[in-house]
Coordinates of C-alpha atoms and ligand atoms in Angstrom, one line a residue:
M117 CA 87.6 153.2 32.4
T118 CA 84.5 155.4 32.6
A119 CA 81.1 154.3 33.7
L120 CA 77.8 155.6 32.8
V121 CA 76.0 156.0 36.2
L122 CA 72.1 155.5 36.1
R123 CA 70.3 155.8 39.5
G124 CA 73.6 154.9 41.2
V125 CA 74.1 151.8 39.0
K126 CA 77.4 151.9 37.1
V127 CA 77.2 150.7 33.5
F128 CA 80.6 150.0 31.8
K129 CA 79.8 150.0 28.1
G130 CA 82.1 147.9 25.9
H131 CA 84.0 146.7 28.9
L132 CA 85.2 143.5 27.2
S133 CA 87.0 143.1 23.9
S134 CA 85.5 140.6 21.3
E135 CA 88.4 138.2 22.2
Q136 CA 87.5 138.4 25.9
Q137 CA 83.9 137.7 25.0
V138 CA 84.8 134.6 23.1
D139 CA 87.0 133.4 25.9
L140 CA 84.3 134.1 28.4
L141 CA 81.7 132.2 26.3
D142 CA 84.0 129.2 26.1
A143 CA 84.4 129.2 29.9
I144 CA 80.6 129.4 30.3
R145 CA 80.0 126.5 27.9
A146 CA 82.4 124.4 30.1
V147 CA 80.4 125.5 33.2
A148 CA 77.1 124.4 31.4
R149 CA 78.6 121.0 30.5
A150 CA 79.4 120.3 34.1
A151 CA 76.2 121.9 35.5
P152 CA 73.5 121.9 32.9
F153 CA 71.0 124.8 32.5
C154 CA 67.7 124.4 34.2
R155 CA 64.3 126.1 33.6
P156 CA 63.5 127.1 37.2
V157 CA 60.1 127.6 38.8
T158 CA 59.3 130.5 41.0
P159 CA 58.0 129.9 44.6
G160 CA 54.6 131.0 43.2
G161 CA 54.8 128.1 40.7
R162 CA 55.5 130.0 37.5
Q163 CA 58.1 128.7 35.2
M164 CA 60.7 131.3 34.5
S165 CA 61.5 132.2 30.8
V166 CA 65.2 132.4 31.6
R167 CA 67.3 129.2 31.9
M168 CA 69.9 129.2 34.7
T169 CA 73.0 127.5 36.1
S170 CA 75.8 128.6 38.4
A171 CA 79.5 128.3 39.1
G172 CA 81.1 128.8 42.5
A173 CA 80.7 127.6 46.1
F174 CA 77.0 128.4 45.9
G175 CA 74.4 128.4 43.0
W176 CA 71.3 130.5 43.1
V177 CA 68.2 128.4 42.7
T178 CA 64.4 128.7 42.8
D179 CA 61.6 126.2 43.1
R180 CA 58.3 125.9 45.1
T181 CA 60.4 126.0 48.3
G182 CA 61.7 129.5 47.6
Y183 CA 64.6 131.6 46.3
R184 CA 67.9 130.5 47.8
Y185 CA 71.5 129.6 47.4
E186 CA 72.5 125.9 47.4
R187 CA 75.8 124.1 47.6
R188 CA 74.8 121.7 44.8
H189 CA 73.0 121.7 41.4
P190 CA 69.4 120.4 41.6
Q191 CA 70.7 117.3 39.9
G192 CA 73.2 116.7 42.8
M193 CA 76.6 117.7 41.3
D194 CA 78.9 120.4 42.8
W195 CA 78.8 123.6 40.9
P196 CA 82.0 124.1 38.9
P197 CA 84.5 126.7 40.0
I198 CA 84.1 130.3 38.9
P199 CA 86.2 130.5 35.7
D200 CA 89.4 132.6 35.9
P201 CA 88.4 135.1 33.2
V202 CA 85.1 135.7 35.1
R203 CA 86.9 136.2 38.4
A204 CA 89.3 138.7 36.7
I205 CA 86.3 140.9 35.8
W206 CA 85.2 140.9 39.5
D207 CA 88.7 141.8 40.7
E208 CA 88.8 144.7 38.2
L209 CA 85.3 146.1 38.9
A210 CA 84.9 145.3 42.6
P211 CA 88.4 146.1 44.0
G212 CA 88.6 145.5 47.8
A213 CA 85.4 143.4 47.9
R214 CA 85.3 139.9 49.2
A215 CA 85.8 137.0 46.7
P216 CA 82.7 136.2 44.7
E217 CA 80.9 133.0 45.9
C218 CA 78.4 132.6 43.1
C219 CA 78.4 133.2 39.4
L220 CA 74.8 132.9 38.3
V221 CA 74.6 132.2 34.6
N222 CA 71.3 133.3 32.9
Y223 CA 70.4 132.4 29.3
Y224 CA 67.7 134.4 27.7
G225 CA 66.2 132.8 24.5
E226 CA 63.8 134.5 22.2
G227 CA 61.0 136.2 24.3
A228 CA 62.7 135.6 27.6
R229 CA 62.6 138.4 30.3
M230 CA 63.2 139.0 33.9
G231 CA 60.7 140.9 36.0
L232 CA 61.8 143.8 38.3
H233 CA 63.4 142.4 41.5
Q234 CA 66.0 143.1 44.1
D235 CA 69.1 140.9 44.6
R236 CA 68.5 140.3 48.4
D237 CA 69.2 136.6 49.0
E238 CA 72.8 137.4 50.2
A239 CA 74.0 138.0 53.7
D240 CA 76.3 141.0 53.2
F241 CA 74.9 143.9 51.3
A242 CA 78.1 145.8 51.7
Q243 CA 79.4 143.6 48.9
P244 CA 78.6 144.7 45.3
V245 CA 76.9 142.7 42.6
V246 CA 78.8 142.6 39.2
S247 CA 77.1 141.5 36.0
V248 CA 78.3 140.9 32.5
S249 CA 76.3 140.6 29.3
L250 CA 77.2 138.4 26.4
G251 CA 75.3 137.9 23.1
D252 CA 72.1 139.6 22.1
A253 CA 71.3 143.0 23.6
G254 CA 68.9 143.3 26.5
L255 CA 66.8 146.2 27.7
F256 CA 67.8 146.6 31.4
R257 CA 65.5 148.6 33.6
I258 CA 66.6 150.2 36.7
G259 CA 64.2 151.4 39.4
N260 CA 64.6 152.4 43.1
V261 CA 65.4 150.7 46.4
E262 CA 61.7 151.0 47.4
K263 CA 59.1 149.5 45.2
G264 CA 57.6 151.7 42.5
G265 CA 58.6 155.1 41.4
R266 CA 60.4 156.2 38.2
T267 CA 62.7 153.8 36.2
E268 CA 65.3 154.3 33.6
S269 CA 66.3 151.8 31.0
V270 CA 69.5 151.1 29.1
W271 CA 70.3 148.6 26.4
L272 CA 73.1 146.2 27.6
E273 CA 75.1 144.8 24.7
S274 CA 77.7 142.0 24.5
G275 CA 80.7 142.9 26.6
D276 CA 79.0 145.5 28.8
A277 CA 79.4 145.2 32.6
V278 CA 77.2 146.5 35.4
V279 CA 77.9 147.2 39.1
L280 CA 75.2 147.4 41.7
G281 CA 77.0 148.7 44.8
G282 CA 76.8 151.2 47.6
A283 CA 73.5 152.9 47.8
A284 CA 72.5 151.2 44.6
R285 CA 73.1 147.7 45.9
L286 CA 69.5 146.9 46.4
V287 CA 67.9 148.9 43.6
H288 CA 65.0 147.0 41.7
H289 CA 66.2 145.9 38.2
G290 CA 65.0 143.7 35.5
V291 CA 65.2 142.9 31.8
D292 CA 62.1 143.8 29.8
R293 CA 63.1 142.1 26.5
I294 CA 66.0 141.1 24.4
R295 CA 66.7 142.0 20.8
F296 CA 66.9 138.4 19.5
G297 CA 69.6 138.0 16.8
S298 CA 71.2 141.3 17.4
S299 CA 74.7 139.8 18.2
S300 CA 76.5 137.0 16.3
L301 CA 78.5 135.9 19.4
L302 CA 76.1 133.0 20.2
P303 CA 75.5 131.0 16.9
D304 CA 71.9 130.3 17.8
G305 CA 71.1 133.7 19.2
G306 CA 70.1 134.7 22.7
R307 CA 71.7 136.5 25.6
I308 CA 73.8 135.3 28.5
N309 CA 74.1 137.3 31.7
L310 CA 76.7 136.5 34.4
T311 CA 75.9 137.8 37.8
L312 CA 78.7 137.6 40.4
R313 CA 77.9 137.9 44.1
V314 CA 79.2 137.3 47.6
V315 CA 76.6 135.1 49.2
T316 CA 77.6 134.6 52.9
Ligands
LIG625 C1 69.4 139.5 37.0 O1 69.2 140.6 37.6 O2 69.3 138.5 37.6 C2 69.8 139.6 35.6 C3 70.2 140.9 35.0 C4 70.5 140.8 33.6 O3 70.1 139.8 32.9 O4 71.1 141.7 33.0
LIG626 FE1 69.1 140.6 39.8

């Protein structure tokens, strides 16, 4: 399995077969039934365009109080366990890492985007971040560990996986836009991104 390496970020194009994508989507639908998607608000009070839920021991949440991990969904229920097919991707792409404690599920509808940011709410930056794309293509932008400077972009398509690890663990990244309707995996369109992380 060969990765494209962009600014230290490993991009595995076509990592999942279409059967695996369908299985993964079924597993994520079950997660969303147990822990419904929310439209989070940033600490600055802006409503995010992406909808979110999580699986695992922790979920990543944001509201006026700040960005953080929580043991429970904002509505009070436990987060469902990380589905086995999701865990299998982690084991394959992050061999030797600790077990993932959070699978953040992002849903991008038409017009949704995610600004450049670092994943830095975790305690152990020696552990990688693994992300998986399903559904419509998204234009993923990769910057630098420091703010500013040059960036490079790559279209992430359904079944692609990305690893942010080593010197690239803290690079800035974001999703500028999605190509709504470019994939038929989700009947109503949109993009799902799964982000697996060790939290503690
Ligand atoms: C994120 O960085 O939280 C999401 C990345 C993506 O949607 O590909
Ligand atoms: Fe991120």
